[in-house]
Every structure is written in structure tokens, then in C-alpha cells.
């Protein structure tokens, strides 16, 4: 009889899920293991996040579609597609680092805990610089006429920031670690 | 001596890099884990399973890219039937000893 699969609510991972990724039993994601492929994924994710954030600063993005019901549906489909693409990248990124960035201590060995903690340290610095950038945008954006009265509610920027916050430790780990 | 703006930027970056490198240099710990493991006829995976770590961690240990905790050192020494001082050293091991 199989042991109950423990769900770690705080980390958002399951015991079986992490153990499956830590072992090499499943060859499906083996192509994500080489550092070069992981770095390509990190670059694509970073580009995806920047493009998502720029969605908020594309002048009058919403008004481009007009105000009809069909236009609103097109806008919503576009927005949801962008979110799903970034979500897909985020999932692949987590898989590429075997969920080490999100796993609790009890599922990792001591070296993996050190690797995870170091990644969080760098991610913390990176997030600090991102927040600084956002603050500068808030202060100087209106002066530089980056904000439009219509079509910009900051929702894309908020989504990008949330994804950046969640994926930065995995991105740092995927970039830095030679073997994972 | 007059330095241009670009010289100052290069100097600043070099200084930052030197500080970064000096902060991240660890004293190397040499080991004979691979030698002892092979003497016991164990694969990395088998040794990893016995001491409760991932098999890649054994590779990192053998290459000297990761220094283990005292607890892991003791587990490794016990399993490989050696003293910790025989398995780890702050100076390189002599060949064949």
C-alpha cells in the first residue's frame, strides 16, 4: 500500500512530486537538465516577464481593441494566453531545477539546502533591484509620460511582478548550478 | 594621475569583483571518498542511498566542490570504515597513501 502523499501548503509542492523530480526515473524532462538548456529557459522566462510587464505600458492597449463586447473578449483571451504562457515557463523552470527551490528541508539533502538558500539570497537581491525599478517607474513614469490615462491599469505589471517573485529563486538556481 | 570616467568605472568594477571573490573563497577540504568508495565496490548511487543524500552530492563531495557537515562526514567515515581524519584533510593527500 502506497504511503500518503504529503502536501506542503506553504511551499506549494507534494512529497511524491519532489521525490519524482529528484530521482532520474522519469526521462520526460531530461532535456531540461543541461545547464545550457536551463539558461535558455531562464532567458526566455525573463523576456516573457518583461513583455508581460510591458503590457501595462503599451499605450492604450485596452482602447486599441475598442469598447465592443467582441473586443473585450479578444483582450481577455490575449491576457489569459499571456498568463498561461508565463505559467508554462514557470512550471518548466521549477521542473528544470527539480523543485529544489520550492522543496522543504526534509525532502532535500544538506548540499541541496545550501544551494536552495544561496539561490534565495541572490533572488532576494534581484527582487530588491526590481522593486527599486518599480518605485522609480512610479515616481518618474508620469514625468516621462509613460502612463496613459486609458488602457493602463497596471494589471500586467502586477502579474509580471508576482511571477518574478515566485520564479526568481528557480531562475537563479537554473542559471548558476552546473549539475542539478 | 588623471583618470577618465571609463577608467574609474573599470576600477570600481574590478574592486567589486575582488571583494566578491574574496568573500566567496573557502578553504578547500581534500578527501579520499572516491578511493574508499571504490575500495568497497560501491557506486555513487549506492553510497548516496546509504548515507541519505542525493547521488549528485557524492559527486560534488568527491570533486571537492562541496564540504560536508560534521554529521555527514561521520556517516561517510563510519560507512567507509575509516576515521574522519583519514577521509578528509585540509592538505592534499599524498598519492598512494
PDB file of C-alpha atoms in Angstrom:
ATOM      1  CA  UNK A   1       0.000   0.000   0.000  1.00  0.00           C
ATOM      2  CA  UNK A   2       1.450   3.324  -1.019  1.00  0.00           C
ATOM      3  CA  UNK A   3       2.246   5.953   1.567  1.00  0.00           C
ATOM      4  CA  UNK A   4       0.019   9.004   1.681  1.00  0.00           C
ATOM      5  CA  UNK A   5       1.274  11.848  -0.491  1.00  0.00           C
ATOM      6  CA  UNK A   6       2.040  14.769   1.829  1.00  0.00           C
ATOM      7  CA  UNK A   7       1.172  18.212   0.516  1.00  0.00           C
ATOM      8  CA  UNK A   8       3.317  21.118   1.667  1.00  0.00           C
ATOM      9  CA  UNK A   9       0.885  24.038   1.564  1.00  0.00           C
ATOM     10  CA  UNK A  10       3.420  26.708   2.385  1.00  0.00           C
ATOM     11  CA  UNK A  11       5.863  25.623  -0.330  1.00  0.00           C
ATOM     12  CA  UNK A  12       3.225  24.520  -2.835  1.00  0.00           C
ATOM     13  CA  UNK A  13       4.773  21.115  -3.551  1.00  0.00           C
ATOM     14  CA  UNK A  14       3.932  17.486  -2.859  1.00  0.00           C
ATOM     15  CA  UNK A  15       6.269  14.917  -1.356  1.00  0.00           C
ATOM     16  CA  UNK A  16       5.852  12.481  -4.254  1.00  0.00           C
ATOM     17  CA  UNK A  17       6.225  15.262  -6.819  1.00  0.00           C
ATOM     18  CA  UNK A  18       9.542  16.448  -5.388  1.00  0.00           C
ATOM     19  CA  UNK A  19      10.855  12.894  -4.919  1.00  0.00           C
ATOM     20  CA  UNK A  20       9.956  12.020  -8.506  1.00  0.00           C
ATOM     21  CA  UNK A  21      11.838  15.062  -9.796  1.00  0.00           C
ATOM     22  CA  UNK A  22      14.841  14.397  -7.557  1.00  0.00           C
ATOM     23  CA  UNK A  23      15.170  10.887  -8.943  1.00  0.00           C
ATOM     24  CA  UNK A  24      16.002  10.251 -12.579  1.00  0.00           C
ATOM     25  CA  UNK A  25      13.203   7.733 -13.002  1.00  0.00           C
ATOM     26  CA  UNK A  26      11.185   9.943 -15.333  1.00  0.00           C
ATOM     27  CA  UNK A  27      13.149  10.638 -18.540  1.00  0.00           C
ATOM     28  CA  UNK A  28      10.476  13.002 -19.874  1.00  0.00           C
ATOM     29  CA  UNK A  29      12.192  16.155 -18.610  1.00  0.00           C
ATOM     30  CA  UNK A  30      15.796  15.027 -19.027  1.00  0.00           C
ATOM     31  CA  UNK A  31      16.270  17.609 -21.784  1.00  0.00           C
ATOM     32  CA  UNK A  32      15.884  20.342 -19.167  1.00  0.00           C
ATOM     33  CA  UNK A  33      18.878  19.135 -17.113  1.00  0.00           C
ATOM     34  CA  UNK A  34      21.841  20.531 -19.136  1.00  0.00           C
ATOM     35  CA  UNK A  35      22.866  23.958 -17.854  1.00  0.00           C
ATOM     36  CA  UNK A  36      22.733  25.441 -21.370  1.00  0.00           C
ATOM     37  CA  UNK A  37      19.066  24.444 -21.789  1.00  0.00           C
ATOM     38  CA  UNK A  38      18.251  25.747 -18.318  1.00  0.00           C
ATOM     39  CA  UNK A  39      19.909  29.065 -19.118  1.00  0.00           C
ATOM     40  CA  UNK A  40      17.911  29.341 -22.362  1.00  0.00           C
ATOM     41  CA  UNK A  41      14.764  28.761 -20.312  1.00  0.00           C
ATOM     42  CA  UNK A  42      15.802  31.475 -17.836  1.00  0.00           C
ATOM     43  CA  UNK A  43      16.371  33.973 -20.660  1.00  0.00           C
ATOM     44  CA  UNK A  44      13.004  33.087 -22.247  1.00  0.00           C
ATOM     45  CA  UNK A  45      11.281  33.445 -18.870  1.00  0.00           C
ATOM     46  CA  UNK A  46      12.950  36.833 -18.273  1.00  0.00           C
ATOM     47  CA  UNK A  47      11.876  38.019 -21.741  1.00  0.00           C
ATOM     48  CA  UNK A  48       8.361  36.709 -21.067  1.00  0.00           C
ATOM     49  CA  UNK A  49       8.184  38.595 -17.775  1.00  0.00           C
ATOM     50  CA  UNK A  50       9.433  41.826 -19.363  1.00  0.00           C
ATOM     51  CA  UNK A  51       6.905  41.501 -22.209  1.00  0.00           C
ATOM     52  CA  UNK A  52       4.140  40.793 -19.699  1.00  0.00           C
ATOM     53  CA  UNK A  53       5.130  43.860 -17.669  1.00  0.00           C
ATOM     54  CA  UNK A  54       5.258  45.987 -20.804  1.00  0.00           C
ATOM     55  CA  UNK A  55       1.609  45.052 -21.391  1.00  0.00           C
ATOM     56  CA  UNK A  56       0.793  47.660 -18.780  1.00  0.00           C
ATOM     57  CA  UNK A  57       2.846  50.319 -20.535  1.00  0.00           C
ATOM     58  CA  UNK A  58       1.731  49.684 -24.072  1.00  0.00           C
ATOM     59  CA  UNK A  59      -0.149  52.919 -24.686  1.00  0.00           C
ATOM     60  CA  UNK A  60      -3.871  52.387 -24.710  1.00  0.00           C
ATOM     61  CA  UNK A  61      -3.688  48.599 -25.043  1.00  0.00           C
ATOM     62  CA  UNK A  62      -7.257  48.160 -23.985  1.00  0.00           C
ATOM     63  CA  UNK A  63      -8.629  51.005 -26.050  1.00  0.00           C
ATOM     64  CA  UNK A  64      -6.909  49.601 -29.168  1.00  0.00           C
ATOM     65  CA  UNK A  65      -9.489  46.862 -29.110  1.00  0.00           C
ATOM     66  CA  UNK A  66     -12.363  49.277 -28.849  1.00  0.00           C
ATOM     67  CA  UNK A  67     -15.157  49.003 -26.360  1.00  0.00           C
ATOM     68  CA  UNK A  68     -17.387  46.387 -28.005  1.00  0.00           C
ATOM     69  CA  UNK A  69     -18.119  43.030 -26.390  1.00  0.00           C
ATOM     70  CA  UNK A  70     -16.075  41.164 -29.013  1.00  0.00           C
ATOM     71  CA  UNK A  71     -13.071  43.452 -28.402  1.00  0.00           C
ATOM     72  CA  UNK A  72     -13.281  42.815 -24.690  1.00  0.00           C
ATOM     73  CA  UNK A  73     -13.330  39.046 -25.301  1.00  0.00           C
ATOM     74  CA  UNK A  74     -10.266  39.351 -27.590  1.00  0.00           C
ATOM     75  CA  UNK A  75      -8.476  41.376 -24.918  1.00  0.00           C
ATOM     76  CA  UNK A  76      -9.354  38.848 -22.226  1.00  0.00           C
ATOM     77  CA  UNK A  77      -8.191  35.902 -24.386  1.00  0.00           C
ATOM     78  CA  UNK A  78      -4.910  37.725 -25.057  1.00  0.00           C
ATOM     79  CA  UNK A  79      -4.409  38.480 -21.369  1.00  0.00           C
ATOM     80  CA  UNK A  80      -5.232  34.913 -20.281  1.00  0.00           C
ATOM     81  CA  UNK A  81      -2.927  33.488 -23.010  1.00  0.00           C
ATOM     82  CA  UNK A  82      -0.024  35.612 -21.788  1.00  0.00           C
ATOM     83  CA  UNK A  83      -0.629  34.455 -18.229  1.00  0.00           C
ATOM     84  CA  UNK A  84      -0.735  30.791 -19.311  1.00  0.00           C
ATOM     85  CA  UNK A  85       2.460  31.122 -21.385  1.00  0.00           C
ATOM     86  CA  UNK A  86       4.311  32.614 -18.423  1.00  0.00           C
ATOM     87  CA  UNK A  87       2.726  29.989 -16.146  1.00  0.00           C
ATOM     88  CA  UNK A  88       4.003  27.249 -18.501  1.00  0.00           C
ATOM     89  CA  UNK A  89       7.505  28.748 -18.406  1.00  0.00           C
ATOM     90  CA  UNK A  90       7.313  28.937 -14.632  1.00  0.00           C
ATOM     91  CA  UNK A  91       6.320  25.254 -14.402  1.00  0.00           C
ATOM     92  CA  UNK A  92       9.151  24.168 -16.722  1.00  0.00           C
ATOM     93  CA  UNK A  93      11.579  26.247 -14.697  1.00  0.00           C
ATOM     94  CA  UNK A  94      10.533  24.531 -11.473  1.00  0.00           C
ATOM     95  CA  UNK A  95      10.920  21.136 -13.133  1.00  0.00           C
ATOM     96  CA  UNK A  96      14.343  22.081 -14.546  1.00  0.00           C
ATOM     97  CA  UNK A  97      15.699  22.599 -11.015  1.00  0.00           C
ATOM     98  CA  UNK A  98      13.894  19.501  -9.685  1.00  0.00           C
ATOM     99  CA  UNK A  99      11.703  21.727  -7.459  1.00  0.00           C
ATOM    100  CA  UNK A 100      14.714  22.220  -5.170  1.00  0.00           C
ATOM    101  CA  UNK A 101      13.931  25.941  -4.982  1.00  0.00           C
ATOM    102  CA  UNK A 102      10.495  25.192  -3.524  1.00  0.00           C
ATOM    103  CA  UNK A 103      11.088  21.988  -1.591  1.00  0.00           C
ATOM    104  CA  UNK A 104      11.137  21.905   2.231  1.00  0.00           C
ATOM    105  CA  UNK A 105      14.318  20.937   4.109  1.00  0.00           C
ATOM    106  CA  UNK A 106      13.097  17.432   4.936  1.00  0.00           C
ATOM    107  CA  UNK A 107      12.975  16.435   1.258  1.00  0.00           C
ATOM    108  CA  UNK A 108      16.467  17.731   0.450  1.00  0.00           C
ATOM    109  CA  UNK A 109      19.970  16.767   1.479  1.00  0.00           C
ATOM    110  CA  UNK A 110      22.337  19.260   3.098  1.00  0.00           C
ATOM    111  CA  UNK A 111      24.027  20.358  -0.167  1.00  0.00           C
ATOM    112  CA  UNK A 112      20.668  20.938  -1.825  1.00  0.00           C
ATOM    113  CA  UNK A 113      19.557  23.011   1.169  1.00  0.00           C
ATOM    114  CA  UNK A 114      22.716  25.144   0.793  1.00  0.00           C
ATOM    115  CA  UNK A 115      22.089  25.518  -2.963  1.00  0.00           C
ATOM    116  CA  UNK A 116      18.467  26.499  -2.341  1.00  0.00           C
ATOM    117  CA  UNK A 117      19.360  29.006   0.365  1.00  0.00           C
ATOM    118  CA  UNK A 118      22.080  30.615  -1.774  1.00  0.00           C
ATOM    119  CA  UNK A 119      19.609  30.944  -4.662  1.00  0.00           C
ATOM    120  CA  UNK A 120      17.128  32.675  -2.363  1.00  0.00           C
ATOM    121  CA  UNK A 121      19.823  35.101  -1.210  1.00  0.00           C
ATOM    122  CA  UNK A 122      20.599  36.165  -4.773  1.00  0.00           C
ATOM    123  CA  UNK A 123      16.902  36.195  -5.674  1.00  0.00           C
ATOM    124  CA  UNK A 124      16.274  38.491  -2.700  1.00  0.00           C
ATOM    125  CA  UNK A 125      18.869  40.966  -4.011  1.00  0.00           C
ATOM    126  CA  UNK A 126      17.474  40.725  -7.536  1.00  0.00           C
ATOM    127  CA  UNK A 127      13.918  41.293  -6.279  1.00  0.00           C
ATOM    128  CA  UNK A 128      15.161  44.328  -4.349  1.00  0.00           C
ATOM    129  CA  UNK A 129      16.530  45.845  -7.561  1.00  0.00           C
ATOM    130  CA  UNK A 130      13.289  45.018  -9.370  1.00  0.00           C
ATOM    131  CA  UNK A 131      11.291  46.756  -6.648  1.00  0.00           C
ATOM    132  CA  UNK A 132      13.633  49.733  -6.886  1.00  0.00           C
ATOM    133  CA  UNK A 133      12.946  49.825 -10.630  1.00  0.00           C
ATOM    134  CA  UNK A 134       9.195  49.706  -9.999  1.00  0.00           C
ATOM    135  CA  UNK A 135       9.455  52.530  -7.472  1.00  0.00           C
ATOM    136  CA  UNK A 136      11.439  54.627  -9.957  1.00  0.00           C
ATOM    137  CA  UNK A 137       8.742  53.936 -12.550  1.00  0.00           C
ATOM    138  CA  UNK A 138       6.113  55.074 -10.083  1.00  0.00           C
ATOM    139  CA  UNK A 139       7.971  58.305  -9.332  1.00  0.00           C
ATOM    140  CA  UNK A 140       9.287  59.210 -12.765  1.00  0.00           C
ATOM    141  CA  UNK A 141       6.808  57.409 -15.045  1.00  0.00           C
ATOM    142  CA  UNK A 142       4.286  60.257 -15.060  1.00  0.00           C
ATOM    143  CA  UNK A 143       7.006  62.832 -15.797  1.00  0.00           C
ATOM    144  CA  UNK A 144       8.297  60.724 -18.672  1.00  0.00           C
ATOM    145  CA  UNK A 145       4.702  60.349 -19.922  1.00  0.00           C
ATOM    146  CA  UNK A 146       4.936  56.565 -19.723  1.00  0.00           C
ATOM    147  CA  UNK A 147       1.492  56.293 -18.243  1.00  0.00           C
ATOM    148  CA  UNK A 148      -1.590  56.632 -20.370  1.00  0.00           C
ATOM    149  CA  UNK A 149      -4.874  57.638 -18.884  1.00  0.00           C
ATOM    150  CA  UNK A 150      -6.582  54.852 -20.813  1.00  0.00           C
ATOM    151  CA  UNK A 151      -5.545  51.280 -21.360  1.00  0.00           C
ATOM    152  CA  UNK A 152      -3.189  51.059 -18.410  1.00  0.00           C
ATOM    153  CA  UNK A 153      -4.396  49.732 -15.106  1.00  0.00           C
ATOM    154  CA  UNK A 154      -1.071  48.179 -14.119  1.00  0.00           C
ATOM    155  CA  UNK A 155      -2.554  44.666 -14.075  1.00  0.00           C
ATOM    156  CA  UNK A 156       0.105  43.183 -16.400  1.00  0.00           C
ATOM    157  CA  UNK A 157       2.859  44.769 -14.329  1.00  0.00           C
ATOM    158  CA  UNK A 158       1.371  43.268 -11.175  1.00  0.00           C
ATOM    159  CA  UNK A 159       1.099  39.803 -12.771  1.00  0.00           C
ATOM    160  CA  UNK A 160       4.715  40.023 -14.018  1.00  0.00           C
ATOM    161  CA  UNK A 161       5.912  41.097 -10.575  1.00  0.00           C
ATOM    162  CA  UNK A 162       4.127  38.191  -8.904  1.00  0.00           C
ATOM    163  CA  UNK A 163       5.625  35.702 -11.357  1.00  0.00           C
ATOM    164  CA  UNK A 164       9.068  37.285 -10.953  1.00  0.00           C
ATOM    165  CA  UNK A 165       8.743  36.997  -7.180  1.00  0.00           C
ATOM    166  CA  UNK A 166       7.760  33.311  -7.450  1.00  0.00           C
ATOM    167  CA  UNK A 167      10.226  32.245 -10.116  1.00  0.00           C
ATOM    168  CA  UNK A 168      13.392  34.208  -9.258  1.00  0.00           C
ATOM    169  CA  UNK A 169      14.883  31.571  -6.910  1.00  0.00           C
ATOM    170  CA  UNK A 170      14.378  28.885  -9.572  1.00  0.00           C
ATOM    171  CA  UNK A 171      15.777  31.213 -12.250  1.00  0.00           C
ATOM    172  CA  UNK A 172      18.895  31.924 -10.160  1.00  0.00           C
ATOM    173  CA  UNK A 173      19.367  28.226  -9.436  1.00  0.00           C
ATOM    174  CA  UNK A 174      18.811  27.182 -13.057  1.00  0.00           C
ATOM    175  CA  UNK A 175      21.379  29.756 -14.167  1.00  0.00           C
ATOM    176  CA  UNK A 176      24.080  29.127 -11.548  1.00  0.00           C
ATOM    177  CA  UNK A 177      24.143  25.391 -10.919  1.00  0.00           C
ATOM    178  CA  UNK A 178      26.237  23.217 -13.220  1.00  0.00           C
ATOM    179  CA  UNK A 179      24.580  19.921 -12.209  1.00  0.00           C
ATOM    180  CA  UNK A 180      21.096  19.782 -10.851  1.00  0.00           C
TER     181      UNK A 180
ATOM    182  CA  UNK B   1      47.444  60.954 -12.218  1.00  0.00           C
ATOM    183  CA  UNK B   2      44.238  61.853 -14.005  1.00  0.00           C
ATOM    184  CA  UNK B   3      41.810  59.059 -14.633  1.00  0.00           C
ATOM    185  CA  UNK B   4      38.994  59.211 -17.144  1.00  0.00           C
ATOM    186  CA  UNK B   5      35.411  58.312 -16.253  1.00  0.00           C
ATOM    187  CA  UNK B   6      35.723  54.936 -18.027  1.00  0.00           C
ATOM    188  CA  UNK B   7      38.945  54.173 -16.067  1.00  0.00           C
ATOM    189  CA  UNK B   8      37.119  54.912 -12.828  1.00  0.00           C
ATOM    190  CA  UNK B   9      34.224  52.664 -13.829  1.00  0.00           C
ATOM    191  CA  UNK B  10      36.647  49.814 -14.707  1.00  0.00           C
ATOM    192  CA  UNK B  11      38.490  50.297 -11.402  1.00  0.00           C
ATOM    193  CA  UNK B  12      35.218  50.258  -9.471  1.00  0.00           C
ATOM    194  CA  UNK B  13      34.060  47.070 -11.231  1.00  0.00           C
ATOM    195  CA  UNK B  14      37.451  45.390 -10.605  1.00  0.00           C
ATOM    196  CA  UNK B  15      37.272  46.324  -6.924  1.00  0.00           C
ATOM    197  CA  UNK B  16      33.723  44.984  -6.639  1.00  0.00           C
ATOM    198  CA  UNK B  17      34.808  41.743  -8.326  1.00  0.00           C
ATOM    199  CA  UNK B  18      37.821  41.411  -5.990  1.00  0.00           C
ATOM    200  CA  UNK B  19      35.570  41.918  -2.941  1.00  0.00           C
ATOM    201  CA  UNK B  20      33.056  39.414  -4.324  1.00  0.00           C
ATOM    202  CA  UNK B  21      35.773  36.792  -4.961  1.00  0.00           C
ATOM    203  CA  UNK B  22      37.420  37.323  -1.578  1.00  0.00           C
ATOM    204  CA  UNK B  23      34.087  36.805   0.162  1.00  0.00           C
ATOM    205  CA  UNK B  24      33.400  33.563  -1.666  1.00  0.00           C
ATOM    206  CA  UNK B  25      36.716  31.815  -1.268  1.00  0.00           C
ATOM    207  CA  UNK B  26      36.508  28.839   1.044  1.00  0.00           C
ATOM    208  CA  UNK B  27      39.390  26.854   2.413  1.00  0.00           C
ATOM    209  CA  UNK B  28      39.500  23.658   0.329  1.00  0.00           C
ATOM    210  CA  UNK B  29      38.856  20.339   2.069  1.00  0.00           C
ATOM    211  CA  UNK B  30      40.554  17.393   0.399  1.00  0.00           C
ATOM    212  CA  UNK B  31      39.071  13.915   0.645  1.00  0.00           C
ATOM    213  CA  UNK B  32      39.532  10.298  -0.335  1.00  0.00           C
ATOM    214  CA  UNK B  33      35.852   9.430  -0.649  1.00  0.00           C
ATOM    215  CA  UNK B  34      36.110   8.149  -4.222  1.00  0.00           C
ATOM    216  CA  UNK B  35      39.088   5.928  -3.387  1.00  0.00           C
ATOM    217  CA  UNK B  36      37.338   4.491  -0.329  1.00  0.00           C
ATOM    218  CA  UNK B  37      34.037   4.073  -2.172  1.00  0.00           C
ATOM    219  CA  UNK B  38      35.685   2.152  -4.997  1.00  0.00           C
ATOM    220  CA  UNK B  39      37.560   0.010  -2.474  1.00  0.00           C
ATOM    221  CA  UNK B  40      34.170  -1.007  -1.054  1.00  0.00           C
ATOM    222  CA  UNK B  41      32.790  -1.641  -4.555  1.00  0.00           C
ATOM    223  CA  UNK B  42      30.037   0.934  -4.188  1.00  0.00           C
ATOM    224  CA  UNK B  43      28.525   3.104  -6.891  1.00  0.00           C
ATOM    225  CA  UNK B  44      27.767   6.772  -6.181  1.00  0.00           C
ATOM    226  CA  UNK B  45      24.065   5.950  -6.035  1.00  0.00           C
ATOM    227  CA  UNK B  46      24.612   3.125  -3.540  1.00  0.00           C
ATOM    228  CA  UNK B  47      26.786   5.272  -1.292  1.00  0.00           C
ATOM    229  CA  UNK B  48      24.299   8.128  -1.566  1.00  0.00           C
ATOM    230  CA  UNK B  49      21.411   5.856  -0.553  1.00  0.00           C
ATOM    231  CA  UNK B  50      23.359   4.528   2.428  1.00  0.00           C
ATOM    232  CA  UNK B  51      24.285   7.957   3.815  1.00  0.00           C
ATOM    233  CA  UNK B  52      20.973   9.596   2.863  1.00  0.00           C
ATOM    234  CA  UNK B  53      21.993  12.156   0.252  1.00  0.00           C
ATOM    235  CA  UNK B  54      21.382  12.686  -3.463  1.00  0.00           C
ATOM    236  CA  UNK B  55      23.825  10.864  -5.751  1.00  0.00           C
ATOM    237  CA  UNK B  56      24.969  14.199  -7.237  1.00  0.00           C
ATOM    238  CA  UNK B  57      26.068  15.281  -3.768  1.00  0.00           C
ATOM    239  CA  UNK B  58      28.518  12.362  -3.691  1.00  0.00           C
ATOM    240  CA  UNK B  59      29.952  13.660  -6.982  1.00  0.00           C
ATOM    241  CA  UNK B  60      30.281  17.163  -5.545  1.00  0.00           C
ATOM    242  CA  UNK B  61      31.986  15.746  -2.431  1.00  0.00           C
ATOM    243  CA  UNK B  62      34.422  13.619  -4.424  1.00  0.00           C
ATOM    244  CA  UNK B  63      35.397  16.548  -6.621  1.00  0.00           C
ATOM    245  CA  UNK B  64      35.939  18.692  -3.524  1.00  0.00           C
ATOM    246  CA  UNK B  65      33.271  21.147  -4.673  1.00  0.00           C
ATOM    247  CA  UNK B  66      31.255  20.778  -1.505  1.00  0.00           C
ATOM    248  CA  UNK B  67      32.496  20.419   2.070  1.00  0.00           C
ATOM    249  CA  UNK B  68      30.189  18.163   4.099  1.00  0.00           C
ATOM    250  CA  UNK B  69      28.800  18.863   7.540  1.00  0.00           C
ATOM    251  CA  UNK B  70      30.332  17.087  10.510  1.00  0.00           C
ATOM    252  CA  UNK B  71      27.338  14.744  10.709  1.00  0.00           C
ATOM    253  CA  UNK B  72      27.674  13.708   7.051  1.00  0.00           C
ATOM    254  CA  UNK B  73      31.463  13.340   7.418  1.00  0.00           C
ATOM    255  CA  UNK B  74      30.934  10.995  10.364  1.00  0.00           C
ATOM    256  CA  UNK B  75      28.299   8.975   8.481  1.00  0.00           C
ATOM    257  CA  UNK B  76      30.629   8.654   5.479  1.00  0.00           C
ATOM    258  CA  UNK B  77      33.601   7.674   7.655  1.00  0.00           C
ATOM    259  CA  UNK B  78      31.546   5.060   9.514  1.00  0.00           C
ATOM    260  CA  UNK B  79      30.171   3.557   6.319  1.00  0.00           C
ATOM    261  CA  UNK B  80      33.547   3.511   4.583  1.00  0.00           C
ATOM    262  CA  UNK B  81      35.177   2.108   7.758  1.00  0.00           C
ATOM    263  CA  UNK B  82      37.706   4.904   8.118  1.00  0.00           C
ATOM    264  CA  UNK B  83      38.491   7.657  10.579  1.00  0.00           C
ATOM    265  CA  UNK B  84      37.294  11.127   9.597  1.00  0.00           C
ATOM    266  CA  UNK B  85      40.932  12.284   9.598  1.00  0.00           C
ATOM    267  CA  UNK B  86      41.792   9.509   7.134  1.00  0.00           C
ATOM    268  CA  UNK B  87      38.992  10.541   4.822  1.00  0.00           C
ATOM    269  CA  UNK B  88      39.282  14.346   4.981  1.00  0.00           C
ATOM    270  CA  UNK B  89      42.233  16.721   5.191  1.00  0.00           C
ATOM    271  CA  UNK B  90      42.996  20.405   4.866  1.00  0.00           C
ATOM    272  CA  UNK B  91      46.166  19.493   2.941  1.00  0.00           C
ATOM    273  CA  UNK B  92      46.285  17.410  -0.246  1.00  0.00           C
ATOM    274  CA  UNK B  93      46.681  13.661   0.257  1.00  0.00           C
ATOM    275  CA  UNK B  94      49.905  12.107  -0.974  1.00  0.00           C
ATOM    276  CA  UNK B  95      49.404   9.720  -3.873  1.00  0.00           C
ATOM    277  CA  UNK B  96      49.205   6.060  -2.898  1.00  0.00           C
ATOM    278  CA  UNK B  97      48.934   6.791   0.857  1.00  0.00           C
TER     279      UNK B  97
END
